[in-house]
Amino acid sequence: MLSFQHLSRITAILCFVLAVAIFTTPGLFFWLFHLDPATSGAVMARRVAVLFLAPGLLLWGLKDIAKSNAARRAIAKAMAVTMLALSLLGMSELALGRVGPGIGLTVATEALLFWLWYKMFQSPED
């Protein structure tokens, strides 16, 4: 099992990478998910990129200072719920034909992170 610090670091880095990638190259985002690259989509993609900064910064900053189990459980619960919701949303969008098969990588990553954060929620000690 990963430690809280290690899982926080991995998730934070992933959030930072996604934020930079989506902000600087929204076309890659559209290509991967087979979306229409309309201007409104590019605007929303860049907004999503900025939103990825919040969990990245929170997790990076809290990885070493969240010492209590209550704090770690709250963080783990928030991350598990977020990852589960994103994974389910991705699968439903694929089932409805709104996105292409590229969403599979995203859903798999979100499902893995859900499982890891859920396990952390159940046992937050290092």
Coordinates of C-alpha atoms in Angstrom, one line a residue:
M1 CA 0.0 0.0 0.0
L2 CA 1.2 3.5 -0.9
S3 CA 1.9 5.9 1.9
F4 CA -0.3 9.1 2.2
Q5 CA 2.7 11.2 1.1
H6 CA 3.5 9.1 -1.9
L7 CA -0.1 8.9 -3.1
S8 CA -0.5 12.6 -2.6
R9 CA 2.7 13.3 -4.6
I10 CA 1.6 11.0 -7.5
T11 CA -1.9 12.5 -7.7
A12 CA -0.5 16.1 -7.4
I13 CA 2.0 15.6 -10.2
L14 CA -0.7 14.0 -12.4
C15 CA -2.9 17.1 -11.8
F16 CA -0.1 19.4 -12.6
V17 CA 0.8 17.6 -15.8
L18 CA -2.9 17.5 -16.9
A19 CA -3.3 21.2 -16.1
V20 CA -0.3 22.2 -18.2
A21 CA -1.1 19.8 -21.1
I22 CA -4.8 20.8 -21.4
F23 CA -4.0 24.5 -20.9
T24 CA -1.3 24.6 -23.5
T25 CA -2.6 22.1 -26.0
P26 CA -6.4 21.8 -25.8
G27 CA -6.3 20.2 -29.3
L28 CA -4.7 17.1 -27.8
F29 CA -7.6 16.9 -25.4
F30 CA -10.1 17.1 -28.3
W31 CA -8.1 14.5 -30.3
L32 CA -7.8 12.0 -27.5
F33 CA -11.5 12.1 -26.7
H34 CA -12.7 12.6 -30.3
L35 CA -14.4 15.9 -29.4
D36 CA -15.3 18.8 -31.8
P37 CA -12.6 21.4 -31.2
A38 CA -15.0 24.4 -31.1
T39 CA -14.0 27.7 -29.6
S40 CA -16.3 27.1 -26.7
G41 CA -14.8 23.7 -26.1
A42 CA -11.3 25.2 -26.0
V43 CA -12.4 27.8 -23.5
M44 CA -13.9 25.1 -21.3
A45 CA -10.8 22.9 -21.7
R46 CA -8.5 25.7 -20.5
R47 CA -10.9 26.3 -17.5
V48 CA -10.7 22.6 -16.7
A49 CA -6.9 22.9 -16.8
V50 CA -6.9 25.6 -14.3
L51 CA -9.3 23.6 -12.0
F52 CA -6.7 20.8 -12.0
L53 CA -4.3 23.1 -10.2
A54 CA -6.5 23.2 -7.0
P55 CA -6.2 19.5 -6.1
G56 CA -2.6 19.4 -7.2
L57 CA -1.6 22.3 -5.0
L58 CA -3.7 21.0 -2.1
L59 CA -2.3 17.5 -2.2
W60 CA 1.3 18.7 -2.7
G61 CA 1.0 21.1 0.2
L62 CA -0.8 18.7 2.5
K63 CA 1.3 15.6 1.9
D64 CA 3.7 16.4 4.7
I65 CA 1.5 18.4 7.1
A66 CA -1.7 16.3 7.2
K67 CA -0.6 14.2 10.2
S68 CA -3.9 13.4 11.9
N69 CA -5.9 10.4 10.7
A70 CA -9.0 12.6 10.6
A71 CA -7.4 15.0 8.1
R72 CA -6.0 12.2 6.0
R73 CA -9.4 10.4 5.9
A74 CA -11.2 13.7 4.8
I75 CA -8.6 14.2 2.0
A76 CA -8.8 10.6 1.0
K77 CA -12.6 10.6 1.0
A78 CA -12.7 13.7 -1.2
M79 CA -10.2 12.3 -3.7
A80 CA -12.0 8.9 -3.8
V81 CA -15.4 10.4 -4.4
T82 CA -14.0 12.7 -7.1
M83 CA -12.1 9.9 -8.9
L84 CA -15.2 7.6 -8.7
A85 CA -17.4 10.3 -10.1
L86 CA -15.0 11.2 -12.9
S87 CA -14.6 7.5 -13.8
L88 CA -18.4 6.9 -13.9
L89 CA -18.9 10.1 -15.9
G90 CA -16.3 9.0 -18.4
M91 CA -17.9 5.5 -18.8
S92 CA -21.4 7.0 -19.3
E93 CA -20.2 9.5 -21.9
L94 CA -18.5 6.7 -23.8
A95 CA -21.7 4.5 -23.6
L96 CA -23.7 7.5 -24.9
G97 CA -21.3 7.9 -27.8
R98 CA -20.3 11.4 -26.8
V99 CA -16.5 10.6 -26.5
G100 CA -14.2 8.3 -28.3
P101 CA -12.3 5.2 -27.0
G102 CA -9.4 7.5 -25.8
I103 CA -11.5 8.0 -22.7
G104 CA -10.5 4.5 -21.7
L105 CA -7.1 5.5 -20.5
T106 CA -8.6 8.3 -18.4
V107 CA -11.3 6.1 -16.9
A108 CA -8.7 3.4 -16.0
T109 CA -6.5 6.0 -14.3
E110 CA -9.4 7.5 -12.4
A111 CA -10.6 4.0 -11.4
L112 CA -7.1 3.2 -10.1
L113 CA -6.8 6.4 -8.2
F114 CA -10.3 5.9 -6.8
W115 CA -9.2 2.5 -5.5
L116 CA -6.0 3.8 -4.0
W117 CA -7.7 6.7 -2.3
Y118 CA -10.5 4.5 -1.1
K119 CA -8.0 2.2 0.5
M120 CA -6.3 5.2 2.1
F121 CA -9.7 6.3 3.4
Q122 CA -10.1 2.9 5.1
S123 CA -6.7 3.0 6.6
P124 CA -5.1 6.5 6.6
E125 CA -2.0 5.6 8.7
D126 CA 1.3 5.5 6.9

